[in-house]
Coordinates of C-alpha atoms and ligand atoms in Angstrom, one line a residue:
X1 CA -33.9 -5.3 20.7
X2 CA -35.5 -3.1 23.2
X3 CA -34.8 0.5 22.6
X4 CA -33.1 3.1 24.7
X5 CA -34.4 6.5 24.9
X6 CA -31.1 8.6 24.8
X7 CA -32.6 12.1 25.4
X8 CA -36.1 12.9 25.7
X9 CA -38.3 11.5 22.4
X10 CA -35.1 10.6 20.9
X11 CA -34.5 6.4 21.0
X12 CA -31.5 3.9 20.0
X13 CA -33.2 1.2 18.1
X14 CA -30.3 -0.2 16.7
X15 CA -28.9 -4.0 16.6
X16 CA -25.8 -5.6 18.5
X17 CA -23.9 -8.3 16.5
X18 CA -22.5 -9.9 18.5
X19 CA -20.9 -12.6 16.1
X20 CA -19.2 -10.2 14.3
X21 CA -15.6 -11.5 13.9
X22 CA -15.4 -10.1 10.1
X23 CA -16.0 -6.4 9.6
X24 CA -17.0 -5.6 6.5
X25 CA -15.5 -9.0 5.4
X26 CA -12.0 -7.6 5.7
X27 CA -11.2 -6.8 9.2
X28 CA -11.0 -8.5 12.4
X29 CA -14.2 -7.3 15.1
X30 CA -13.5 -9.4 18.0
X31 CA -15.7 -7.9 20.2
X32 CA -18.0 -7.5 17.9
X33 CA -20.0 -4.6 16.8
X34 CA -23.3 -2.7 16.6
X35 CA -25.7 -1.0 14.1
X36 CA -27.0 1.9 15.5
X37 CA -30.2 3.8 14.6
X38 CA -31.9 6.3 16.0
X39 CA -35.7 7.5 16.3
X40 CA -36.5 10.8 16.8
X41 CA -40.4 11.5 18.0
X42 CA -41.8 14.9 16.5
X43 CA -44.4 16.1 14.5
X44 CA -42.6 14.1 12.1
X45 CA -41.6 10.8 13.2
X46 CA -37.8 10.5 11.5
X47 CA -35.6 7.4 11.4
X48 CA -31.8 8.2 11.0
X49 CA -30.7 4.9 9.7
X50 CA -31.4 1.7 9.7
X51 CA -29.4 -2.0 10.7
X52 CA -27.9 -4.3 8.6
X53 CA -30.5 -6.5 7.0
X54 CA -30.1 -9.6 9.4
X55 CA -31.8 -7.6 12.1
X56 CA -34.5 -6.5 10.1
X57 CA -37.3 -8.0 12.3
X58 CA -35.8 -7.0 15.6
X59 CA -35.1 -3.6 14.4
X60 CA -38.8 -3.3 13.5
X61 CA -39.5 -4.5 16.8
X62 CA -37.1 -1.7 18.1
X63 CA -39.1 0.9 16.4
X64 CA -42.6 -0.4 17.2
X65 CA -41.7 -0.6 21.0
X66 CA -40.2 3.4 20.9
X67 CA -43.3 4.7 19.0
X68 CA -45.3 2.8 21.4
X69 CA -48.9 2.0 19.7
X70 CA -49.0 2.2 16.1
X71 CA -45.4 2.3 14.5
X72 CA -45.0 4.8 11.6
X73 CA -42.9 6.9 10.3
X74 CA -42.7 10.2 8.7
X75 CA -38.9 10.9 7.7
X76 CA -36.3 8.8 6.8
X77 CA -32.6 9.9 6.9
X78 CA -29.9 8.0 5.5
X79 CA -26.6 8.9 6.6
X80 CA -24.8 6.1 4.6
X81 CA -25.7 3.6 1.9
X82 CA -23.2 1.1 3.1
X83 CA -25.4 -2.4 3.9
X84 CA -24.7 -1.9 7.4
X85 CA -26.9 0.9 7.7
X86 CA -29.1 0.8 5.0
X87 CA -29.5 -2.6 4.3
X88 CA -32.9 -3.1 5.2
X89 CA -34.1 0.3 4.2
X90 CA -35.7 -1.2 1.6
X91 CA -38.1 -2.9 4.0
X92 CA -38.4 -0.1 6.1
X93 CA -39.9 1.6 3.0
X94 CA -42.4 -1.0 2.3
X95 CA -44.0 -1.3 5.8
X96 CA -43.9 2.5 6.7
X97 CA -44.0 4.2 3.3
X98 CA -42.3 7.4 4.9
X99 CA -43.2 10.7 3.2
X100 CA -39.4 11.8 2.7
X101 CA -36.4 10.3 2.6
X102 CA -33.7 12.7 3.1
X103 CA -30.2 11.3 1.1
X104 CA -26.6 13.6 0.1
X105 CA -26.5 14.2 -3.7
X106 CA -23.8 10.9 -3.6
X107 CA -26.2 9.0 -1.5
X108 CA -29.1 9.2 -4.0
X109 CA -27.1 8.0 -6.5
X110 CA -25.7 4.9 -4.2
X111 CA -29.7 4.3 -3.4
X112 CA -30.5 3.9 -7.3
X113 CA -27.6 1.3 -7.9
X114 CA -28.3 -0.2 -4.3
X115 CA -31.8 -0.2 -4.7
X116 CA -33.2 -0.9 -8.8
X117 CA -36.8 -0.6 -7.6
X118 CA -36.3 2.9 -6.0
X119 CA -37.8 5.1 -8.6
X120 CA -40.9 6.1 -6.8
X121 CA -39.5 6.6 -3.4
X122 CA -39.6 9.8 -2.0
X123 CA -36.2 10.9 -1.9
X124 CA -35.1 14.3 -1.4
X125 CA -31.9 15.5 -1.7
X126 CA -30.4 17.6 1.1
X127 CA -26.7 18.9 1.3
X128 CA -25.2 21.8 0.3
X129 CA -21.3 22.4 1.6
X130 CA -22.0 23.7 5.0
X131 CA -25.3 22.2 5.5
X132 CA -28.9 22.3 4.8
X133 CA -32.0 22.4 7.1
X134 CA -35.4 20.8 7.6
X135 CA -38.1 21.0 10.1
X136 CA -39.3 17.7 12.0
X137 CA -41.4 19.8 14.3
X138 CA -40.0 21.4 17.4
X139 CA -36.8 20.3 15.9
X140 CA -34.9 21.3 12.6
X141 CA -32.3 18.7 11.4
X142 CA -29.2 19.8 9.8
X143 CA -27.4 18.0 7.0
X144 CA -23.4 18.1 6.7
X145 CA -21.8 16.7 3.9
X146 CA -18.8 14.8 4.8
X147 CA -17.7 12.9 1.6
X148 CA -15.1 10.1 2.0
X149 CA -15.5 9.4 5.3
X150 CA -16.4 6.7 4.6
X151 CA -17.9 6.9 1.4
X152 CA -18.8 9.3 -0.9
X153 CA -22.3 9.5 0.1
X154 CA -21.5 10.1 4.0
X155 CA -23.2 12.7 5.5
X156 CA -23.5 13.9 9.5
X157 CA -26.9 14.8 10.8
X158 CA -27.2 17.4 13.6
X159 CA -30.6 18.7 15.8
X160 CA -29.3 22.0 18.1
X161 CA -32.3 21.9 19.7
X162 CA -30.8 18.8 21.4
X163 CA -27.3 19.3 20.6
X164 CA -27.0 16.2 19.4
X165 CA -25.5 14.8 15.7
X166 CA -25.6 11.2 14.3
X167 CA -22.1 10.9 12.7
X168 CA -22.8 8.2 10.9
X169 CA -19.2 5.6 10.9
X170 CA -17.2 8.7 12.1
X171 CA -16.3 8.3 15.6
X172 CA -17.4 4.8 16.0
X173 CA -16.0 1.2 17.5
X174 CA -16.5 -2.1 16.8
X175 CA -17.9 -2.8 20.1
X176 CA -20.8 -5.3 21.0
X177 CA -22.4 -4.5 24.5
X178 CA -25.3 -4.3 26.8
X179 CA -24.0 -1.1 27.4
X180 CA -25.2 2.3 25.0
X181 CA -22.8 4.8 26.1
X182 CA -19.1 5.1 26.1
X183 CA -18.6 6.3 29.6
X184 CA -20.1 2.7 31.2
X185 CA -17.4 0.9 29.9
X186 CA -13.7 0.7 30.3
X187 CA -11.9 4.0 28.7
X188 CA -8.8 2.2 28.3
X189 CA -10.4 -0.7 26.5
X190 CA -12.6 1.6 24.3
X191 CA -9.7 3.8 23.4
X192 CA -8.2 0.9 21.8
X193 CA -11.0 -0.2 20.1
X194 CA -11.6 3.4 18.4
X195 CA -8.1 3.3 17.3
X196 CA -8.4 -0.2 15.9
X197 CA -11.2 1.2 13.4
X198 CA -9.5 4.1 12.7
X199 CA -6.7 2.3 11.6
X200 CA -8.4 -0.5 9.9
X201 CA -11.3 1.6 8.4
X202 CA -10.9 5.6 8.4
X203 CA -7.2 5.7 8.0
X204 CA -7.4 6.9 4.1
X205 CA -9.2 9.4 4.5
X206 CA -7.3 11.2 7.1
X207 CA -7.2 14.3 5.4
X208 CA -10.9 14.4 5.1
X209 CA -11.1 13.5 8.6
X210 CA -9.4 17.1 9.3
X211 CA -11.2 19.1 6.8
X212 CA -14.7 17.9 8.7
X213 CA -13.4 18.6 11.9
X214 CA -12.1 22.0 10.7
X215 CA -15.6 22.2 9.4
X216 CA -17.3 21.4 12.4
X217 CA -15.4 23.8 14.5
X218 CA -16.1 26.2 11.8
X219 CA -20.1 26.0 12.4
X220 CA -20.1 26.3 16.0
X221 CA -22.0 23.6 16.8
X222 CA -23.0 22.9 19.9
X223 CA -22.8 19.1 20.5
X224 CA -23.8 17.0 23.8
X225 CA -24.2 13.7 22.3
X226 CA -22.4 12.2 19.3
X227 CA -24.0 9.4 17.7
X228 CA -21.7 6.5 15.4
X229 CA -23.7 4.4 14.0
X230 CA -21.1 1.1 15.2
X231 CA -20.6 1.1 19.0
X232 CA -21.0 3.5 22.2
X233 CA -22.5 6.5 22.4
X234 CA -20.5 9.8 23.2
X235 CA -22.1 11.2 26.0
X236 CA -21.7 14.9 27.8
X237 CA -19.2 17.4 25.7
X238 CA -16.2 16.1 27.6
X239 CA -16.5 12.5 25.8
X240 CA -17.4 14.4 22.8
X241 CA -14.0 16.3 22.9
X242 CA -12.3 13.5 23.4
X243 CA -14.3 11.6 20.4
X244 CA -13.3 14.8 18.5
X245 CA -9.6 14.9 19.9
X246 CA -8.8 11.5 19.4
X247 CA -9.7 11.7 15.5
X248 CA -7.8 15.0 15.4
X249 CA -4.7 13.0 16.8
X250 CA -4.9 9.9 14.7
X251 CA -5.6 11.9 11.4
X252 CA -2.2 13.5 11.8
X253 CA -0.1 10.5 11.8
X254 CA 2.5 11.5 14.1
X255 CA 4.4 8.0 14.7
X256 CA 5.4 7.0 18.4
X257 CA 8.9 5.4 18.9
X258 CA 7.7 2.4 17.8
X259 CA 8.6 -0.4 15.3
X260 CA 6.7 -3.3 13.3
X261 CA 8.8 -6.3 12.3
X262 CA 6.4 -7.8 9.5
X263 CA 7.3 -11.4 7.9
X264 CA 6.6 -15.0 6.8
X265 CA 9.2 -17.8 6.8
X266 CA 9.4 -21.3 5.0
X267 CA 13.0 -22.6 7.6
X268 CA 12.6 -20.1 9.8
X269 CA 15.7 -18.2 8.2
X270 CA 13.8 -15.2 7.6
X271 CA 12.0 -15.6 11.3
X272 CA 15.8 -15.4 13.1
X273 CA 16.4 -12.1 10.9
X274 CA 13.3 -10.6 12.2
X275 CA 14.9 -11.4 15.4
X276 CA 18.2 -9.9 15.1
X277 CA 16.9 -6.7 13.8
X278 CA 14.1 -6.7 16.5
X279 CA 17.4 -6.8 18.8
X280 CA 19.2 -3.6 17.1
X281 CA 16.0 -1.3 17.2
X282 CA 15.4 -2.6 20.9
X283 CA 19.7 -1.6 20.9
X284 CA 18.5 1.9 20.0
X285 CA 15.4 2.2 22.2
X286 CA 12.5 1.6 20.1
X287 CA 9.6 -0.2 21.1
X288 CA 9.5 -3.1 18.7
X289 CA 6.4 -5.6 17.6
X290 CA 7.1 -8.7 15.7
X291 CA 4.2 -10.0 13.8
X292 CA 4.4 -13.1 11.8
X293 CA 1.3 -12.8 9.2
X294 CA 0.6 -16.5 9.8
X295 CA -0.2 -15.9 13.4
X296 CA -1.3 -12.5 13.3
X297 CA -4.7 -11.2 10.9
X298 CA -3.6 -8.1 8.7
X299 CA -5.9 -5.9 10.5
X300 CA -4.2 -6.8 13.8
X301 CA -1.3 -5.8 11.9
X302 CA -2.2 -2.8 10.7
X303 CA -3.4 -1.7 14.1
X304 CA 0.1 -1.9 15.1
X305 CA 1.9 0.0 11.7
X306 CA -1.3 2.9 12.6
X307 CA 0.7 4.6 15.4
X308 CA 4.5 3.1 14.7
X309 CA 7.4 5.3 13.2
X310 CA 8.6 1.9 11.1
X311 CA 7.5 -0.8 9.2
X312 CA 10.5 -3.3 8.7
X313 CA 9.2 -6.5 6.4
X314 CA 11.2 -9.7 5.6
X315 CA 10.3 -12.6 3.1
X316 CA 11.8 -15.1 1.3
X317 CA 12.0 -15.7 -1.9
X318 CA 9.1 -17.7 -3.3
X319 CA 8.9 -18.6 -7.0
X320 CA 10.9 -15.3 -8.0
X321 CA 8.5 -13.2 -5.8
X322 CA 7.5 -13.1 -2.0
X323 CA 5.3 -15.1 0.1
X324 CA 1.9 -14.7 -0.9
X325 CA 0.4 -13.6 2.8
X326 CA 3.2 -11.1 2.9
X327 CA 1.9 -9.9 -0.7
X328 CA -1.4 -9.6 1.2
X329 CA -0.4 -7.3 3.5
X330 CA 1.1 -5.4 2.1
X331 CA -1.6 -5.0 -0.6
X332 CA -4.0 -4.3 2.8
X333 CA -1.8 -1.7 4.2
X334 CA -0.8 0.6 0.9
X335 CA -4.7 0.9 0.6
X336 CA -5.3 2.0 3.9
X337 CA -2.6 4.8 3.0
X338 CA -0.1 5.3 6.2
X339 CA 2.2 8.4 6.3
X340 CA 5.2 9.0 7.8
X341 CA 6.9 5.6 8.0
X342 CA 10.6 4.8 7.6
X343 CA 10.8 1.2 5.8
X344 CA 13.1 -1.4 5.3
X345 CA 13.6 -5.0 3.9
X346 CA 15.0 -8.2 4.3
X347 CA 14.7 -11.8 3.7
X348 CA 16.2 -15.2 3.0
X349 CA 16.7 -16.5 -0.3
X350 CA 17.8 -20.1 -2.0
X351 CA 19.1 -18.8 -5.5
X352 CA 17.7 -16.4 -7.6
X353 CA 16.9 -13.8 -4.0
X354 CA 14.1 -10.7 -5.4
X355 CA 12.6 -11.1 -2.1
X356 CA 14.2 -7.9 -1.3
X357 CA 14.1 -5.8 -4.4
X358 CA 10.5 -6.8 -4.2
X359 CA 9.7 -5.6 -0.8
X360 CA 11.3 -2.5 -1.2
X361 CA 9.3 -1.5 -4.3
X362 CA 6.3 -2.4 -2.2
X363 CA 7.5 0.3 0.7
X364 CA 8.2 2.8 -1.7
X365 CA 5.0 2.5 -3.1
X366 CA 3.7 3.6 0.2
X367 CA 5.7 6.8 0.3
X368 CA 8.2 5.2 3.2
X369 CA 11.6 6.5 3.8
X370 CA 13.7 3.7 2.5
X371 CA 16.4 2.7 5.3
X372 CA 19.4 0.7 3.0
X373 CA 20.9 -1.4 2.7
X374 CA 18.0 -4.5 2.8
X375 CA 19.6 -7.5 4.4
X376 CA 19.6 -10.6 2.1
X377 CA 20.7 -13.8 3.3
X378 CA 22.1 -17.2 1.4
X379 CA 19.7 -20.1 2.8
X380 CA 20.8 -19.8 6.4
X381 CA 22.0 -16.9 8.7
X382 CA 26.0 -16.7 9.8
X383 CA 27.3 -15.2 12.7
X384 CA 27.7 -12.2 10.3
X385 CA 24.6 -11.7 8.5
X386 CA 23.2 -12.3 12.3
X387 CA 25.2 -8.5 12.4
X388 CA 24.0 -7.3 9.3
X389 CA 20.2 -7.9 10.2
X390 CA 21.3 -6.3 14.4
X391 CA 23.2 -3.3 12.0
X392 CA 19.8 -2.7 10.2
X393 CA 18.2 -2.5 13.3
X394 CA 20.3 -0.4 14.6
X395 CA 20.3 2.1 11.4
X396 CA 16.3 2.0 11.5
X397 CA 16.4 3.1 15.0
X398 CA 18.4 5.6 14.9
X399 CA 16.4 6.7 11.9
X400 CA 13.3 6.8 14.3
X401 CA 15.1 8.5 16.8
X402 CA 16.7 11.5 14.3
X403 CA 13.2 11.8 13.0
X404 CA 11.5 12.3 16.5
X405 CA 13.3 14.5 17.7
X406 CA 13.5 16.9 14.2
Ligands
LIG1 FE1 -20.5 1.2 8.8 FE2 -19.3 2.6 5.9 O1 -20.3 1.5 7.0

């Protein structure tokens, strides 16, 4: 890739996937996504991350165009261990041998397990709570610890000499483009796309999320550019607010008036309960999405349950349990940890019917307010269970409502 020099001596040499459909082998990317780097020219030449190893000869090709002449360099940072970033860091230690490489205290011990060869590197750890410093040159580089987001090891690097911080997977999109920085695209488009991997990525660690920002405001840092390491670039301190802002917002969890109708189906009994109960919570106003997990990927899914005051979920039963890509979800969305939901359950059932028992454990697993009771119908709907399912709708709605307006 050819590099992009972002501020004066300080290059992208990152990698756009463009193929990425799969993020992280678990969520959906379809526009793809980047891996960011960055190359900072100073007395020390310092790297602040690398690509995922697929890239490794155009990233060296990145970093050889942006030092211009003979590549080398000095420092290496790792923000993250994940393979998306540090993947080829391995290589990059071979062919530049780099006096430092500056890791968190969790970070060095991801690099030993990552990396069973790394004995002799050069690694020095750097983070205390509120940050430690190092000099690159004209610039210092300051090292923030922020744990759990996403890993342990995750750290945020900051130079105030150009008030800009690489943030590592904080703040970014999966977003594959010729473009580098957030205000040359559509706002609308990338809004959606930074909520999407919030909701599919960072949504666990929400409270963490408002402990850095709390943090960050804390140290007064001054901050121009903010640098993910998957997507566009935050440029000027307006699209850094809002970068800021918008992870303030989605780390609260305050639901909209907004419903998800979750389910599978074997004769399409289940399907025309989602349906009637879509109809009572549209009765009472809500905004209502149904998504059957056949034709919808769990992430797409989850994007939806991120921002929605109720997850509604209907099976039949299956073998004494549930449908098994409704067990998936499910599974998918208690790990990504979503608060404040009201829930509720209902299916269709030939003879022995836990469908609904089942599903309700699930939600209360999850901490949801359980709406009762859980519709449960005998092989095919009646013009009365038709009312039950519109009833429950109903009840959730105006559960939504009482709760939005509390
Ligand atoms: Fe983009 Fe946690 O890796």
């Amino acid at each position: 890739m050819k590099p992009v020099e972002i501020k004066k001596d300080i290059y992208w040499v990152g990698a756009v996937d463009w193929n990425s459909r799969d993020f992280h082998g678990y969520s959906l990317s379809p526009r793809g996504t980047t891996y960011n780097a960055f190359l900072v020219k100073d007395e020390k030449v310092t790297l602040f991350d690398t690509v995922k190893s697929d890239f490794t000869g155009e990233f060296n090709c990145a970093i050889a165009q942006a030092c211009g002449g003979e590549p080398h360099i000095d420092y290496v940072v790792v923000n993250h261990l994940e393979p998306d970033h540090a993947g080829c860091l391995d290589c990059i230690v071979e062919k530049y041998k780099p006096e430092k490489i500056f890791v968190s205290p969790m970070g060095e011990k991801a690099l030993r397990t990552f990396y069973h060869d790394s004995a002799n590197w050069p690694c020095e750890v750097v983070v205390t709570p509120t940050g430690a410093s190092t000099s690159i040159g004209k610039r210092s580089v300051r090292f923030i610890e922020t744990r759990m987001l996403h890993w342990p090891d995750n750290m945020i690097s900051y130079i105030p000499e150009d008030t800009i911080a690489f943030s590592s997977d904080a703040f970014g999109q999966n977003w594959a483009s010729t473009e580098r920085f957030a205000d040359e695209v559509n706002a609308h488009d990338l809004d959606a796309a930074l909520a999407d991997y919030y909701a599919n990525i960072v949504l666990p660690y929400s409270p963490v999320v408002l402990k850095t920002l709390d943090a960050l405001a804390g140290m007064k840092l001054d901050i121009d550019m903010l640098c993910p390491d998957h997507g566009l670039i935050w440029r000027g301190r307006d699209a850094v607010a809002h970068a800021l802002d918008s992870y303030r917002e989605f780390a609260l969890q305050k639901p909209k008036k907004k419903a998800v109708i979750i389910y599978d189906t074997m004769w399409h009994s289940t399907e025309q309960m989602a349906r009637a109960i879509c109809d009572g919570l549209a009765d009472e106003g809500v905004s209502v999405r149904i998504m059957s997990v056949k034709h919808n990927h769990h992430s797409a899914i989850m994007r939806e349950v991120f921002d929605a005051a109720a997850v509604l979920v209907g099976s039949p039963t299956h073998n004494n349990g549930i449908l098994p890509i409704v067990a998936d979800v499910l599974t998918y969305m208690k790990g990504l940890r979503p608060q404040n939901k009201i829930g509720a359950a209902f299916g269709s059932f030939g003879w022995s019917g836990e469908c609904v028992k089942i599903l309700t454990e699930h939600l209360q697993g999850m901490g949801m307010e359980i709406i009762e009771p859980a519709v449960k119908v005998k092989n095919r709907p009646s013009h009365a269970t038709f009312q039950e399912c519109f009833d429950l709708g109903k009840k959730v709605g105006a559960a939504i409502n009482a709760k939005l307006s509390a």
